[in-house]
CSV table of C-alpha atoms in Angstrom, one decimal:
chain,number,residue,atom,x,y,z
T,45,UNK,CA,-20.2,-91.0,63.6
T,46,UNK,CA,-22.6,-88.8,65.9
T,47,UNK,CA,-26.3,-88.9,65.0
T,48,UNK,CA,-26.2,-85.2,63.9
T,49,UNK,CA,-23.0,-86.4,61.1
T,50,UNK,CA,-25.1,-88.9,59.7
T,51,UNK,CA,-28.0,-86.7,59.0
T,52,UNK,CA,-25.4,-84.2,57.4
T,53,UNK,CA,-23.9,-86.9,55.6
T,54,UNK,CA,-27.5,-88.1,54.4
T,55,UNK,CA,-28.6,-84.6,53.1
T,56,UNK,CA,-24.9,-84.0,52.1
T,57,UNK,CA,-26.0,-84.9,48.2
T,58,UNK,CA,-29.0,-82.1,48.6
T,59,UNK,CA,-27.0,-79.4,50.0
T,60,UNK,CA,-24.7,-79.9,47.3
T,61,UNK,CA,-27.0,-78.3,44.7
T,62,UNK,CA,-28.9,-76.1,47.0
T,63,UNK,CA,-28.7,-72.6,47.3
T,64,UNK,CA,-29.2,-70.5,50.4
T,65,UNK,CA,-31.7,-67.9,50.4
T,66,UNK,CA,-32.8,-66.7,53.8
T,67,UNK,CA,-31.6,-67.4,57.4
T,68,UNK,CA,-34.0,-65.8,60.2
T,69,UNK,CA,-33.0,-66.5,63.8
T,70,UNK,CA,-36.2,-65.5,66.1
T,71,UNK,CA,-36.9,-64.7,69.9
T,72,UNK,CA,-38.1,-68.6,69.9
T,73,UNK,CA,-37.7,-70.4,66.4
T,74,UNK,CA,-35.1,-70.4,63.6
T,75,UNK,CA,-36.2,-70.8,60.1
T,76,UNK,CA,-33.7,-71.2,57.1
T,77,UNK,CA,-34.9,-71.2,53.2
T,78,UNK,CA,-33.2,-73.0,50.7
T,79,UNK,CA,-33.5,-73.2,47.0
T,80,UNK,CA,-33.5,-76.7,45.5
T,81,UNK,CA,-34.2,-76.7,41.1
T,82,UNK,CA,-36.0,-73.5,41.7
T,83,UNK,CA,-38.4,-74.5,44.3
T,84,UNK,CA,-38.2,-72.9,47.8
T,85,UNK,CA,-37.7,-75.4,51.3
T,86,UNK,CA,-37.6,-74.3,54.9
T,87,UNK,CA,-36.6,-75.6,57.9
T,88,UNK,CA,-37.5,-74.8,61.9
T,89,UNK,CA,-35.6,-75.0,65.2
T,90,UNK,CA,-35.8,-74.2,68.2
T,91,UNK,CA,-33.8,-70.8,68.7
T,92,UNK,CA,-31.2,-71.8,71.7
T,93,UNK,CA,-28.1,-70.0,72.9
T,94,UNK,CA,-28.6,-66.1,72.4
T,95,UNK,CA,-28.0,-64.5,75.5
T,96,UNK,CA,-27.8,-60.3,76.5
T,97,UNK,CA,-24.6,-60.3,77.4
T,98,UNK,CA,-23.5,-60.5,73.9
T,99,UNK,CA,-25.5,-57.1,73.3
T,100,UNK,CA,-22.5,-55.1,73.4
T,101,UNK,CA,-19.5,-56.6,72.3
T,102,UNK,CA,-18.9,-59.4,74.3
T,103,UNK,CA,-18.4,-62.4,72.2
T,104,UNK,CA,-20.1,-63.8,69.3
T,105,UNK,CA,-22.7,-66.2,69.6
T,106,UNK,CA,-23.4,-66.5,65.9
T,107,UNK,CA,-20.0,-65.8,64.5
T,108,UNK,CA,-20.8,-65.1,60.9
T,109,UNK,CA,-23.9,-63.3,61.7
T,110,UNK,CA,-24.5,-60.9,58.8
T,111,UNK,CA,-22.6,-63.1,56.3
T,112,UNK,CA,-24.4,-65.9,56.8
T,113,UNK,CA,-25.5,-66.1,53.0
T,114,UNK,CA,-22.4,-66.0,51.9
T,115,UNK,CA,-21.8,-69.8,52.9
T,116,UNK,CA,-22.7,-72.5,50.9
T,117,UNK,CA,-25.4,-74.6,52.4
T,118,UNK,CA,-23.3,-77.4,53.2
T,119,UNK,CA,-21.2,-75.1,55.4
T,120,UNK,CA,-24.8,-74.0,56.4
T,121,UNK,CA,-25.9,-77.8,57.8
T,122,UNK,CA,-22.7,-78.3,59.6
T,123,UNK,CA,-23.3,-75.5,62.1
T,124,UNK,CA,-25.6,-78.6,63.3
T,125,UNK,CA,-22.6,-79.8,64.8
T,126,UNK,CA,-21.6,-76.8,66.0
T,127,UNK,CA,-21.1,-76.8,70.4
T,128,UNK,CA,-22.4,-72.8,69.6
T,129,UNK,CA,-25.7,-73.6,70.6
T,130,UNK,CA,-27.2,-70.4,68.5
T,131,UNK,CA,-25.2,-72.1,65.3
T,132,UNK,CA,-26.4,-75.2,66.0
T,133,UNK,CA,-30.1,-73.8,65.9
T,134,UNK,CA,-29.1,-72.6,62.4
T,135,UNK,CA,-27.6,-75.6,61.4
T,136,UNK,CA,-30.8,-77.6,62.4
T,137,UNK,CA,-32.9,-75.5,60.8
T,138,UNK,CA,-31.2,-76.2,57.6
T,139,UNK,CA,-31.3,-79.9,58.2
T,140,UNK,CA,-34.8,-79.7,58.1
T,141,UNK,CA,-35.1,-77.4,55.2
T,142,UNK,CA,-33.2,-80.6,53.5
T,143,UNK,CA,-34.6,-83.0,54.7
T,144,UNK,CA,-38.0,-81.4,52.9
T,145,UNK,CA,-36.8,-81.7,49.3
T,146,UNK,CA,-37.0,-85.6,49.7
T,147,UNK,CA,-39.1,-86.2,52.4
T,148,UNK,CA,-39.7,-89.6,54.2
T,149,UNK,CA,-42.7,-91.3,54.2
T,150,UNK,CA,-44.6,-89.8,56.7
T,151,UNK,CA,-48.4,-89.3,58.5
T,152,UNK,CA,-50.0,-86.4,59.4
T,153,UNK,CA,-49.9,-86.9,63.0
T,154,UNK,CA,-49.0,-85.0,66.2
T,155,UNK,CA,-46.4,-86.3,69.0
T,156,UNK,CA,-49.9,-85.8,71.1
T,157,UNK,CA,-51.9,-88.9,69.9
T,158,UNK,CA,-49.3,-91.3,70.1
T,159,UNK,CA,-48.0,-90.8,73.3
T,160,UNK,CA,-52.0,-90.8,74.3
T,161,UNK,CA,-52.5,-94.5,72.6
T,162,UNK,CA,-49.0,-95.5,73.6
T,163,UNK,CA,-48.8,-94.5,77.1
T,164,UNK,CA,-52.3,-94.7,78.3
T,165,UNK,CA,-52.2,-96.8,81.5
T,166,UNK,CA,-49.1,-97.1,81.5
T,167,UNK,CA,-45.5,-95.1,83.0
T,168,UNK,CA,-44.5,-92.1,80.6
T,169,UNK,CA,-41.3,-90.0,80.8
T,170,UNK,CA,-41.3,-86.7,78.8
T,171,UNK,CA,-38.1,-85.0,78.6
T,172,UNK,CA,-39.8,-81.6,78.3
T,173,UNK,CA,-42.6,-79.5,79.2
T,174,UNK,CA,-45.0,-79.8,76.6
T,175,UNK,CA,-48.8,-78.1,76.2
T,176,UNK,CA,-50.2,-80.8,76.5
T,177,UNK,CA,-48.5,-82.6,79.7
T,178,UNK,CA,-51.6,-82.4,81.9
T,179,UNK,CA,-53.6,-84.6,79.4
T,180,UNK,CA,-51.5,-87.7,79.3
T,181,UNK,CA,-51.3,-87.1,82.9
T,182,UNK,CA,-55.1,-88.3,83.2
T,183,UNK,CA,-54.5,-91.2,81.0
T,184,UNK,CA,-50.7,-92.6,82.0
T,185,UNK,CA,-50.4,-94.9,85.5
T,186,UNK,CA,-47.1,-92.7,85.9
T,187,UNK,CA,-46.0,-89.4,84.0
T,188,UNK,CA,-42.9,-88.3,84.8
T,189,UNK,CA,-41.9,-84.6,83.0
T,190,UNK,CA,-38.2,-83.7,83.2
T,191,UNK,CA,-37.5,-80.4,82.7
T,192,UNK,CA,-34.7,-78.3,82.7
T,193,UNK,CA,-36.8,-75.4,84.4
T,194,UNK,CA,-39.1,-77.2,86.5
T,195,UNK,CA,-42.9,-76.5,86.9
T,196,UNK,CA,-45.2,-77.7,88.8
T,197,UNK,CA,-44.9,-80.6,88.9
T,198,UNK,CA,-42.4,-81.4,86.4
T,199,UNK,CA,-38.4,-83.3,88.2
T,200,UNK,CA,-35.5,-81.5,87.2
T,201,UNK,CA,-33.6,-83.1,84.0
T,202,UNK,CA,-30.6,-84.3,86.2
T,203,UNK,CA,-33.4,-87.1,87.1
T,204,UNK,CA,-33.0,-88.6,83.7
T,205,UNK,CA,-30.9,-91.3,84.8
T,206,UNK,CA,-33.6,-92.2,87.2
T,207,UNK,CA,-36.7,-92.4,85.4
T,208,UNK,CA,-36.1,-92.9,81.9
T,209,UNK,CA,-35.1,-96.9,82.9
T,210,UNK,CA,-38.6,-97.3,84.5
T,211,UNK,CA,-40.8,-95.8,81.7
T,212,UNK,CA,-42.7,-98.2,79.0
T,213,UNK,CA,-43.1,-94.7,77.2
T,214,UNK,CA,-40.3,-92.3,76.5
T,215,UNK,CA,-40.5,-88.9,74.4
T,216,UNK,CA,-37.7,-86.7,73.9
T,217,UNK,CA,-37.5,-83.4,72.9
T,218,UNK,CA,-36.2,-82.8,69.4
T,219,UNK,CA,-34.1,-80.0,71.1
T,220,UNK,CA,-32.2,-82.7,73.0
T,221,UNK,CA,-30.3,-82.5,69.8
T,222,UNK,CA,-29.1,-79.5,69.2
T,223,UNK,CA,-27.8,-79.6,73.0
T,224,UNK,CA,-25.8,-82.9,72.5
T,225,UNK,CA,-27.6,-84.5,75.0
T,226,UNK,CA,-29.9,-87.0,72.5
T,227,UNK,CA,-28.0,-89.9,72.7
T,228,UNK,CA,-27.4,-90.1,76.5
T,229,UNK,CA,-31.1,-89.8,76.8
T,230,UNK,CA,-31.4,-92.7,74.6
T,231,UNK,CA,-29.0,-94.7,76.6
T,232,UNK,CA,-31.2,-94.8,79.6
T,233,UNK,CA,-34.6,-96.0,78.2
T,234,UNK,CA,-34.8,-99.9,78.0
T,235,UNK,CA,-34.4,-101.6,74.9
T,236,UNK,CA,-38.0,-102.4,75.3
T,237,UNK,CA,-39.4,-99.2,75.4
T,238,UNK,CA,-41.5,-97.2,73.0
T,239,UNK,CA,-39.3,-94.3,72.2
T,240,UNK,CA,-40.6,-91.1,70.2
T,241,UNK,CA,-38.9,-87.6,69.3
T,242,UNK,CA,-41.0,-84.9,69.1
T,243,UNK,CA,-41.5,-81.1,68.2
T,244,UNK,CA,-40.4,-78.6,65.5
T,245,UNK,CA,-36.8,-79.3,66.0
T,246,UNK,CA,-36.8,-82.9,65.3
T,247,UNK,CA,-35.1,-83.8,61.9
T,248,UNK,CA,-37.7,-86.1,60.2
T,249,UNK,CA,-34.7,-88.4,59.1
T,250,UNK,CA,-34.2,-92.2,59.2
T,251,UNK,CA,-31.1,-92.1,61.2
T,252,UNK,CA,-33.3,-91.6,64.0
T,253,UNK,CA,-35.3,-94.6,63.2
T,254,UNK,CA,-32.2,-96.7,62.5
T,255,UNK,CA,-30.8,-95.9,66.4
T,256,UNK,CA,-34.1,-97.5,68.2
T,257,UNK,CA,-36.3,-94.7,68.0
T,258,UNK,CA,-40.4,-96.1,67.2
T,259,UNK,CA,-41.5,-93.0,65.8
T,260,UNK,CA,-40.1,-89.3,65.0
T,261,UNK,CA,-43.0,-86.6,65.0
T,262,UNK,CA,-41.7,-83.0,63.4
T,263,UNK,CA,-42.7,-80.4,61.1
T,264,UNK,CA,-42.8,-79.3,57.5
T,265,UNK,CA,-43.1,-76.0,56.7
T,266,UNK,CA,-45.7,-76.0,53.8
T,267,UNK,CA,-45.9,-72.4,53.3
T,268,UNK,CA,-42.6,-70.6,53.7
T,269,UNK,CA,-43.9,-67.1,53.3
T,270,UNK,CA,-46.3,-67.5,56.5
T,271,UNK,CA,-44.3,-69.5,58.3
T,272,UNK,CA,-41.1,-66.7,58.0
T,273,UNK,CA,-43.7,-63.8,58.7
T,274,UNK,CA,-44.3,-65.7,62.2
T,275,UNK,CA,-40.8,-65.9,63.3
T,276,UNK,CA,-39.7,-62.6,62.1
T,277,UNK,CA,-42.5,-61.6,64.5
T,278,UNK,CA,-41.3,-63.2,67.4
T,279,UNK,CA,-43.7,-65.9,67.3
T,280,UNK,CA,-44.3,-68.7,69.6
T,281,UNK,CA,-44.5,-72.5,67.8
T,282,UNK,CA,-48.4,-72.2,67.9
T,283,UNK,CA,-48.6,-68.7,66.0
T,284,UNK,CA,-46.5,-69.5,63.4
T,285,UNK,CA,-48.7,-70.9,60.7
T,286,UNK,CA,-47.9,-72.3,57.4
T,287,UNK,CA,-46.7,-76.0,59.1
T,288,UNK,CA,-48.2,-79.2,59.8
T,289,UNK,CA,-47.5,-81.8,62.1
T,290,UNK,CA,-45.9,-85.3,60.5
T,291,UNK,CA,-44.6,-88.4,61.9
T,292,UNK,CA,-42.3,-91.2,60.5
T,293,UNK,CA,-42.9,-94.5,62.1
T,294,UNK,CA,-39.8,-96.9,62.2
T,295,UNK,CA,-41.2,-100.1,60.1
T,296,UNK,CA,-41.6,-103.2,62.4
């Protein structure tokens, strides 16, 4: 069983007696609404997979666009598993609308601080350009950033294989997940290492605890009428408001 099957399988009772309410796909984040016992739940993800040259015609990139509210929610959360990366971004952001109607312990804490405490003076992979890169830069011995589209300063992903073996610190992108790439990732980073997933994508579930991973930072959406407003906008992750920052910390 794949990572993304046990996290459908663990919101599978959830989904069940949900009811779908609102799917928005945006420029740059997804965000799907459920209804759980009358109270309202959304989830984020990355939006992945669009592409022009499905403007006119070509194929279909979210095949049931338009009818999307006709599926149950279960049907909803197994677009997770979808190879359709633009379904999968749907099916992820249901995940986490789920995963918010009985949420994990968690702390309100950004991916930012921990890699800052954990890595400082010591060698740090990120797999993904994050705002904040140039600031655990002062404070690692070693920052390697791996990025599909490199920066600056950033190594091309195909480097993975390279550098996540040598770093004390790994964080992955939550996006590694919809792309099926997660668990490769994982497989490089020693058994020793301090391992985190983080951003909007990441499902704050315990399977991702229970496959090595120290510490899972996401979001929850704690006000679903600002947060859709933002991605109907076409906002970025930092202008959509009505979320906060949490992480789940596997217990030692």
């Amino acid at each position: 069983m794949t990572l993304i099957e046990r996290i459908v399988h663990e919101v599978a009772p959830v989904a069940a007696e949900a009811t779908p309410v609102e799917v928005l796909v945006g420029a740059y984040w997804t965000l799907t609404t459920i209804s759980h016992r009358g109270t309202l739940y959304a989830g984020l993800a990355s939006t992945l997979g669009g592409g022009d040259e499905h403007h006119h015609g070509g194929g279909h990139p979210l095949r049931q666009a338009g009818h999307l509210l006709e599926l149950p929610v279960t049907a909803l959360a197994d677009l997770a598993r979808s190879a359709n990366l633009l379904e999968a971004s749907v099916g992820m952001a249901t995940l986490n609308a789920l995963l918010a109607v009985t949420p994990q312990p968690a702390v309100a804490l950004n991916a930012e601080e921990i890699i800052a405490e954990r890595g400082a003076g010591k060698r740090v992979a990120i797999v993904g350009h994050f705002p904040f890169t140039e600031r655990i830069r002062q404070l690692a011995a070693t920052l390697w950033v791996l990025e599909l589209r490199p920066r600056a300063g950033d190594e091309p992903a195909e480097r993975a294989p390279e550098r996540l073996p040598q770093a004390d610190v790994v964080a992955l992108t939550g996006t590694s997940l919809l792309n099926g790439t997660f668990e490769t990732l994982l497989s490089y980073c020693r058994p020793e290492a301090y391992v985190l997933v983080l951003g909007a994508t990441t499902p704050l579930s315990k399977a991702l605890l229970e496959v090595g991973v120290a510490a899972v930072s996401g979001t929850r959406v704690v006000d679903v009428a600002a947060a859709r407003v933002g991605v109907m906008q076409g906002a970025t992750f930092r202008q959509i408001e009505g979320k906060l920052p949490v992480t789940l910390f596997r217990e030692r």
